[in-house]
């Protein structure tokens, strides 16, 4: 039985800052951000969007009534969850009106969480072939104003439906993974901003890629020639390229050209959104699938997932016949086309605006946020959500 990605949707908040402007405001050469880091625009989450609403908005567009009935497992991968007890999956389950006879949980291991969710979903569907699993990957990346990580922030979510006989990508069974207890990036419970050892994190990312790639090759007997494309977790778009370059010489000139060209296509959405942590790899996959119209059904796509701390995995999928018919290309194009640019001072003001932590009541102006699902306020330490369609 084939199991894999049946549907895939994406959502980013409607605000962004231009990286050229951010560079100028930080006295940095703009080319450092746009070429050295490889980012053009950075999504900014207004106070009315949090990881729950971003995920719910990403799922809203792709789910139909049959999905809502058949989904019996919601797995929410995030590293910027909103509660240390209640899972973000339960909130989204409620906001989307899913079948109550479902499990809902949250998974955490930095940016790797959604990959663990997908593997768990695959196991669930193998045991329950009629089931569908909703995997959510949603985060707001915050390093802080004027920090070295600032240019690699972002906000957004990807929603995936995992099922038997998937319409987009059938996941293959061979996979290689690795855990090593390192401190390259972390966020203690008391901090809403991440701590990072930037250079070390880059080195570890590449090392993890090399190790899981070698392990995958010996498990599968496959090599670069067997891949149409490899998608990467993209904290910034230059990162995956650095990892890819370390193995390119294993392929022919033709392999190298194909993989680099597809790599560039796979980074387009991420380049305009920033790091969305758990969703970054899947945003890159979406970018490749939606923007390269020449991919053939039957092609193999490699996926490298990395979550600081650290866990890495290399796994693969096969494109399904007529997969393009099941993408939401126009919706995503419109999402990008209708965003609003904010100035650096406006971004700084939004960044500093945080929710009350003293139980006071606040109400937000949700009319200024075009999203269907918004955070409308807080009361008694509870977040209040609204689905404008209800
Ligand atoms: P930095 O010190 O600001 O930048 O840190 P840099 O000095 O290393 O420069 C970056 C690149 O720009 C270099 O290119 C420069 O040469 C180039 P490279 O040598 O690396 O190819 N550059 C220029 N290029 C063109 N024109 C110019 C120019 N000037 C310089 N004028 C860093 C950059 C990414 C380290 C920092 O932003 C950071 O710490 N970010 C956060 C950590 C991160 O993203 N790490 C990535 C791997 S870890 C990961 O992926 C996990 C993560 O997603 C978290 C999770 O799992 O939850 C982060």
Coordinates of C-alpha atoms and ligand atoms in Angstrom, one line a residue:
X1 CA 0.0 0.0 0.0
X2 CA 1.3 3.5 -0.9
X3 CA 1.1 6.0 1.9
X4 CA 2.1 9.7 1.6
X5 CA 1.1 13.3 1.0
X6 CA -2.4 13.5 -0.3
X7 CA -2.8 17.3 0.1
X8 CA -0.5 20.1 1.0
X9 CA -1.3 23.7 1.9
X10 CA 0.6 26.7 3.1
X11 CA -0.2 29.9 5.0
X12 CA 2.0 33.0 5.8
X13 CA 0.8 36.1 7.6
X14 CA 0.0 39.1 5.3
X15 CA 2.9 41.3 6.4
X16 CA 6.5 41.2 5.4
X17 CA 9.7 43.3 5.6
X18 CA 12.1 43.7 2.6
X19 CA 15.5 42.3 3.5
X20 CA 17.2 45.2 1.6
X21 CA 15.5 47.6 4.0
X22 CA 16.4 45.5 7.0
X23 CA 20.0 45.4 5.9
X24 CA 20.2 49.2 5.5
X25 CA 18.6 49.6 9.0
X26 CA 21.2 47.3 10.5
X27 CA 24.2 48.9 8.6
X28 CA 24.8 45.8 6.7
X29 CA 25.5 45.5 2.9
X30 CA 22.1 44.4 1.4
X31 CA 23.9 41.7 -0.6
X32 CA 24.8 39.9 2.6
X33 CA 21.2 39.2 3.3
X34 CA 19.9 38.7 -0.3
X35 CA 22.9 36.8 -1.6
X36 CA 25.1 35.7 1.4
X37 CA 22.0 34.5 3.4
X38 CA 19.7 34.2 0.3
X39 CA 16.6 35.9 1.7
X40 CA 14.5 38.6 0.0
X41 CA 11.4 39.0 2.2
X42 CA 10.7 38.0 5.8
X43 CA 7.2 37.3 6.9
X44 CA 6.0 39.1 10.0
X45 CA 3.2 37.8 12.2
X46 CA 0.9 40.5 13.5
X47 CA -0.4 40.0 17.1
X48 CA -3.6 38.4 15.6
X49 CA -1.6 35.4 14.3
X50 CA 0.1 32.8 16.3
X51 CA 1.3 29.2 15.5
X52 CA -2.2 27.9 16.1
X53 CA -3.9 30.4 13.7
X54 CA -1.2 30.0 11.0
X55 CA -1.7 26.2 11.0
X56 CA -5.4 26.4 11.0
X57 CA -5.3 28.9 8.1
X58 CA -2.9 26.6 6.2
X59 CA -5.3 23.6 6.7
X60 CA -8.5 25.5 6.0
X61 CA -7.8 25.9 2.3
X62 CA -7.1 22.2 1.6
X63 CA -9.6 20.3 3.7
X64 CA -13.0 19.3 2.3
X65 CA -15.9 17.8 4.2
X66 CA -14.7 14.2 3.6
X67 CA -11.3 15.0 4.9
X68 CA -12.8 16.5 8.1
X69 CA -14.7 13.3 8.6
X70 CA -11.9 10.9 7.9
X71 CA -9.1 12.7 9.8
X72 CA -8.8 10.8 13.0
X73 CA -5.3 12.0 14.0
X74 CA -4.0 15.6 14.2
X75 CA -0.3 15.9 14.8
X76 CA 1.1 19.4 15.3
X77 CA 4.8 19.8 14.9
X78 CA 6.0 23.1 16.4
X79 CA 8.8 24.6 18.5
X80 CA 6.9 27.8 19.2
X81 CA 3.9 26.2 20.8
X82 CA 1.6 28.4 22.9
X83 CA 1.0 26.2 25.9
X84 CA 3.2 23.8 28.0
X85 CA 0.2 21.5 28.6
X86 CA -2.5 21.7 26.0
X87 CA -1.5 20.8 22.5
X88 CA -1.8 23.2 19.6
X89 CA -3.4 20.3 17.7
X90 CA -6.5 20.4 20.0
X91 CA -7.1 24.1 19.2
X92 CA -6.8 23.5 15.5
X93 CA -9.1 20.5 15.7
X94 CA -11.7 22.7 17.2
X95 CA -11.2 25.6 14.9
X96 CA -11.6 23.4 11.8
X97 CA -14.6 21.4 13.1
X98 CA -12.9 18.0 12.7
X99 CA -14.5 14.7 13.6
X100 CA -14.4 14.5 17.4
X101 CA -13.3 10.9 17.3
X102 CA -9.7 11.9 16.6
X103 CA -6.4 12.0 18.5
X104 CA -4.7 15.4 18.7
X105 CA -1.2 15.9 20.0
X106 CA 1.8 18.2 19.6
X107 CA 5.3 17.0 18.8
X108 CA 8.6 18.8 19.5
X109 CA 12.1 18.4 18.3
X110 CA 13.0 21.8 16.9
X111 CA 12.5 22.0 13.1
X112 CA 12.4 18.2 12.9
X113 CA 8.9 17.9 14.6
X114 CA 6.8 17.7 11.5
X115 CA 9.0 15.0 10.0
X116 CA 8.5 12.9 13.1
X117 CA 4.8 13.7 12.7
X118 CA 4.8 12.4 9.1
X119 CA 6.5 9.2 10.0
X120 CA 4.1 8.7 12.9
X121 CA 1.2 9.4 10.5
X122 CA 2.5 6.9 8.0
X123 CA 2.5 4.2 10.7
X124 CA -1.0 5.1 11.7
X125 CA -2.3 4.9 8.2
X126 CA -0.5 1.5 7.7
X127 CA -2.5 0.1 10.6
X128 CA -5.7 2.0 9.6
X129 CA -5.8 2.3 5.8
X130 CA -9.1 4.2 5.8
X131 CA -7.8 6.9 8.1
X132 CA -6.4 10.3 7.2
X133 CA -3.9 12.2 9.3
X134 CA -3.6 16.0 9.4
X135 CA 0.0 16.9 10.0
X136 CA 0.6 20.6 10.9
X137 CA 4.0 22.4 10.9
X138 CA 3.7 25.9 12.2
X139 CA 6.1 28.3 13.8
X140 CA 7.1 31.9 14.3
X141 CA 10.9 32.2 14.3
X142 CA 12.2 34.9 16.8
X143 CA 15.9 35.6 17.5
X144 CA 15.4 39.2 18.5
X145 CA 16.0 42.7 17.0
X146 CA 19.6 43.5 16.1
X147 CA 20.8 39.9 16.6
X148 CA 22.9 37.9 14.2
X149 CA 19.9 35.5 13.7
X150 CA 17.4 38.3 12.9
X151 CA 17.8 38.0 9.2
X152 CA 16.8 34.3 9.4
X153 CA 13.4 34.9 11.2
X154 CA 10.1 34.2 9.6
X155 CA 6.5 33.0 10.2
X156 CA 4.2 30.5 8.5
X157 CA 2.7 27.1 8.4
X158 CA 2.3 24.1 6.2
X159 CA -0.6 21.6 6.5
X160 CA -0.4 18.1 5.0
X161 CA -2.9 15.3 4.7
X162 CA -1.3 11.9 5.0
X163 CA -3.3 9.0 3.6
X164 CA -3.2 5.7 1.7
X165 CA -3.1 6.1 -2.1
X166 CA -1.9 9.7 -1.8
X167 CA -2.5 12.0 -4.8
X168 CA 0.8 13.9 -4.6
X169 CA 3.8 12.1 -3.1
X170 CA 4.1 8.4 -2.0
X171 CA 6.6 8.1 0.8
X172 CA 9.1 5.3 0.4
X173 CA 10.0 3.1 3.4
X174 CA 13.8 3.5 3.4
X175 CA 14.9 6.3 5.6
X176 CA 18.1 7.3 7.5
X177 CA 18.1 9.2 10.8
X178 CA 20.5 10.4 13.4
X179 CA 20.4 11.9 16.9
X180 CA 23.2 13.7 18.7
X181 CA 22.9 15.8 21.9
X182 CA 24.4 19.1 20.9
X183 CA 23.7 22.8 21.7
X184 CA 23.6 24.6 18.4
X185 CA 20.2 26.2 18.9
X186 CA 17.8 26.1 21.8
X187 CA 15.0 28.0 23.5
X188 CA 14.6 27.7 27.2
X189 CA 11.0 27.6 28.5
X190 CA 11.3 31.1 29.9
X191 CA 12.4 32.7 26.7
X192 CA 10.3 33.7 23.7
X193 CA 13.5 34.1 21.6
X194 CA 15.9 31.4 20.5
X195 CA 19.5 31.2 21.5
X196 CA 21.9 30.0 18.8
X197 CA 25.6 29.2 18.1
X198 CA 25.2 30.3 14.5
X199 CA 28.5 29.0 13.0
X200 CA 28.3 25.7 14.9
X201 CA 24.7 25.2 13.8
X202 CA 25.7 25.6 10.2
X203 CA 28.5 23.0 10.6
X204 CA 26.2 20.6 12.3
X205 CA 23.5 20.9 9.7
X206 CA 26.0 20.0 7.0
X207 CA 27.5 17.2 9.1
X208 CA 24.1 15.7 9.8
X209 CA 23.2 15.9 6.1
X210 CA 26.4 14.1 5.1
X211 CA 25.9 11.4 7.7
X212 CA 22.3 10.6 6.9
X213 CA 22.9 10.8 3.2
X214 CA 25.8 8.2 3.4
X215 CA 23.6 6.0 5.7
X216 CA 20.7 6.3 3.3
X217 CA 22.9 5.4 0.3
X218 CA 24.1 2.2 2.0
X219 CA 20.6 1.2 3.1
X220 CA 19.0 1.8 -0.3
X221 CA 21.8 1.3 -2.8
X222 CA 20.6 4.5 -4.5
X223 CA 22.7 7.6 -5.5
X224 CA 22.3 11.1 -6.8
X225 CA 21.4 9.8 -10.3
X226 CA 18.2 8.3 -8.8
X227 CA 16.9 11.8 -7.6
X228 CA 15.1 14.4 -9.6
X229 CA 15.5 16.8 -6.8
X230 CA 16.5 17.0 -3.1
X231 CA 14.6 19.4 -0.8
X232 CA 16.1 20.7 2.3
X233 CA 15.1 22.2 5.6
X234 CA 15.8 25.9 4.9
X235 CA 16.6 28.1 7.8
X236 CA 17.8 30.4 5.0
X237 CA 18.1 29.5 1.4
X238 CA 21.9 29.4 1.2
X239 CA 22.1 26.7 3.9
X240 CA 20.7 23.8 1.9
X241 CA 23.0 24.7 -1.1
X242 CA 26.0 24.5 1.2
X243 CA 25.0 21.0 2.2
X244 CA 24.1 19.9 -1.4
X245 CA 27.5 21.2 -2.7
X246 CA 29.3 18.8 -0.4
X247 CA 27.9 15.7 -2.2
X248 CA 27.5 17.0 -5.8
X249 CA 30.7 15.6 -7.0
X250 CA 29.2 12.1 -6.5
X251 CA 27.0 12.8 -9.5
X252 CA 27.6 13.3 -13.2
X253 CA 27.5 16.8 -14.7
X254 CA 23.9 16.2 -15.7
X255 CA 23.0 15.1 -12.2
X256 CA 24.6 18.2 -10.8
X257 CA 22.8 20.6 -13.2
X258 CA 19.4 19.0 -12.5
X259 CA 19.9 19.0 -8.7
X260 CA 21.1 22.6 -8.5
X261 CA 18.4 23.9 -10.8
X262 CA 15.7 22.1 -8.8
X263 CA 17.3 23.3 -5.6
X264 CA 17.0 26.9 -6.7
X265 CA 13.3 26.4 -7.6
X266 CA 12.6 24.7 -4.3
X267 CA 13.9 27.7 -2.4
X268 CA 11.7 30.4 -4.0
X269 CA 8.9 30.4 -1.5
X270 CA 11.3 30.2 1.5
X271 CA 13.3 33.1 0.1
X272 CA 10.2 35.2 0.4
X273 CA 9.0 33.9 3.8
X274 CA 12.0 33.2 5.9
X275 CA 12.6 30.4 8.4
X276 CA 9.3 28.8 9.4
X277 CA 11.2 26.1 11.4
X278 CA 9.0 22.9 11.3
X279 CA 7.4 23.8 8.0
X280 CA 10.5 25.0 6.1
X281 CA 11.3 21.6 4.5
X282 CA 7.7 21.2 3.4
X283 CA 7.5 24.8 2.1
X284 CA 10.5 24.0 0.0
X285 CA 8.8 20.8 -1.3
X286 CA 5.7 22.9 -2.1
X287 CA 7.8 25.5 -3.9
X288 CA 9.4 22.8 -6.1
X289 CA 6.1 21.1 -6.9
X290 CA 4.2 24.3 -7.7
X291 CA 6.9 26.2 -9.5
X292 CA 8.6 23.5 -11.6
X293 CA 5.9 22.5 -14.1
X294 CA 8.2 19.9 -15.8
X295 CA 8.5 17.4 -13.0
X296 CA 7.4 13.9 -14.2
X297 CA 5.2 11.5 -12.2
X298 CA 7.4 8.7 -11.0
X299 CA 10.3 11.0 -10.2
X300 CA 12.0 10.5 -6.8
X301 CA 12.4 13.5 -4.5
X302 CA 14.7 13.4 -1.5
X303 CA 13.9 15.3 1.7
X304 CA 16.5 16.3 4.3
X305 CA 15.0 17.3 7.6
X306 CA 17.1 18.9 10.4
X307 CA 16.1 20.0 13.8
X308 CA 18.7 21.6 16.0
X309 CA 19.6 19.9 19.2
X310 CA 19.8 17.7 17.0
X311 CA 17.9 15.2 14.9
X312 CA 18.3 14.7 11.2
X313 CA 16.6 12.5 8.7
X314 CA 16.8 11.7 5.0
X315 CA 13.8 10.2 3.4
X316 CA 12.2 10.0 -0.1
X317 CA 9.0 10.1 -2.0
X318 CA 7.7 9.3 -5.5
X319 CA 5.6 11.9 -7.4
X320 CA 2.2 10.5 -8.2
X321 CA 0.3 10.7 -11.6
X322 CA -1.5 14.0 -12.1
X323 CA -0.1 15.4 -8.9
X324 CA -0.3 18.9 -10.2
X325 CA -4.1 18.8 -10.3
X326 CA -4.1 18.4 -6.5
X327 CA -1.9 21.5 -5.8
X328 CA -3.3 24.9 -4.9
X329 CA -0.9 27.0 -7.1
X330 CA -3.3 29.9 -7.7
X331 CA -4.2 30.3 -4.0
X332 CA -0.6 30.3 -3.0
X333 CA 0.3 32.8 -5.7
X334 CA -2.5 35.1 -4.5
X335 CA -1.3 34.7 -0.9
X336 CA 2.2 36.0 -2.0
X337 CA 0.8 38.7 -4.3
X338 CA -1.5 40.3 -1.8
X339 CA 0.9 40.7 1.1
X340 CA 1.6 44.2 2.6
X341 CA 5.1 45.5 3.1
X342 CA 5.9 47.1 6.4
X343 CA 8.8 49.4 7.1
X344 CA 11.6 48.4 9.5
X345 CA 10.2 50.6 12.4
X346 CA 6.8 49.1 11.8
X347 CA 8.3 45.6 11.9
X348 CA 10.1 46.5 15.2
X349 CA 6.9 47.7 16.7
X350 CA 5.0 44.5 15.8
X351 CA 7.9 42.4 17.0
X352 CA 7.8 44.0 20.5
X353 CA 4.1 43.7 20.8
X354 CA 3.4 40.6 23.0
X355 CA 0.5 39.1 24.7
X356 CA -0.3 40.0 28.4
X357 CA 1.0 37.5 30.9
X358 CA -1.0 38.9 33.9
X359 CA -4.4 37.6 33.1
X360 CA -5.7 40.9 31.8
X361 CA -8.3 41.1 29.1
X362 CA -7.3 42.4 25.6
X363 CA -9.2 42.5 22.4
X364 CA -7.5 42.8 19.0
X365 CA -8.5 44.5 15.8
X366 CA -9.1 41.4 13.6
X367 CA -10.5 43.5 10.8
X368 CA -7.0 44.6 9.9
X369 CA -5.9 41.0 9.4
X370 CA -7.2 39.3 6.2
X371 CA -6.8 35.8 7.6
X372 CA -9.9 33.8 8.1
X373 CA -8.8 32.4 11.5
X374 CA -7.4 35.0 13.9
X375 CA -6.4 35.4 17.6
X376 CA -9.0 37.9 18.7
X377 CA -7.8 38.5 22.2
X378 CA -7.0 37.1 25.6
X379 CA -9.0 36.7 28.8
X380 CA -8.1 35.0 32.1
X381 CA -4.9 33.7 30.6
X382 CA -6.8 32.1 27.7
X383 CA -6.2 32.8 24.0
X384 CA -9.5 33.6 22.2
X385 CA -9.7 32.5 18.6
X386 CA -12.1 33.3 15.9
X387 CA -13.0 31.7 12.6
X388 CA -14.5 34.5 10.6
X389 CA -16.4 32.0 8.5
X390 CA -18.4 30.6 11.4
Ligands
LIG1 P1 26.4 36.0 10.3 O1 27.5 36.0 11.2 O2 25.5 37.2 10.4 O3 26.8 36.0 8.8 O4 25.6 34.7 10.6 P2 28.2 35.5 8.1 O5 29.2 36.5 8.4 O6 28.5 34.1 8.3 O7 27.7 35.8 6.6 C1 26.7 35.0 6.0 C2 27.1 34.8 4.5 O8 27.0 36.1 3.8 C3 28.6 34.3 4.3 O9 28.5 33.4 3.2 C4 29.2 35.6 3.9 O10 30.4 35.4 3.0 C5 28.2 36.3 3.1 P3 29.1 32.0 3.4 O11 30.5 32.1 3.6 O12 28.4 31.4 4.6 O13 28.7 31.3 2.1 N1 28.3 37.7 2.9 C6 28.1 38.4 1.7 N2 27.7 37.9 0.5 C7 27.5 38.8 -0.5 N3 27.7 40.1 -0.3 C8 28.1 40.6 0.8 C9 28.3 39.7 1.9 N4 28.7 39.9 3.2 C10 28.7 38.7 3.8 N5 28.4 42.0 1.0 C11 24.0 33.0 10.5 C12 24.8 34.0 9.7 C13 23.2 32.1 9.5 C14 25.0 32.1 11.2 C15 23.1 33.7 11.5 O14 22.1 34.4 10.8 C16 22.3 32.8 12.4 O15 22.9 32.5 13.5 N6 21.1 32.3 12.1 C17 20.3 31.4 12.9 C18 20.9 30.0 13.0 C19 20.7 29.3 11.7 O16 19.9 29.6 10.8 N7 21.5 28.1 11.5 C20 21.3 27.3 10.3 C21 21.6 25.8 10.6 S1 20.7 25.2 12.1 C22 19.1 24.9 11.5 O17 18.8 24.9 10.4 C23 18.1 24.7 12.6 C24 17.1 25.9 12.8 O18 16.2 26.0 11.8 C25 16.4 25.8 14.2 C26 15.7 24.5 14.5 O19 16.0 23.4 14.1 O20 14.7 24.7 15.2 C27 17.9 27.2 12.9

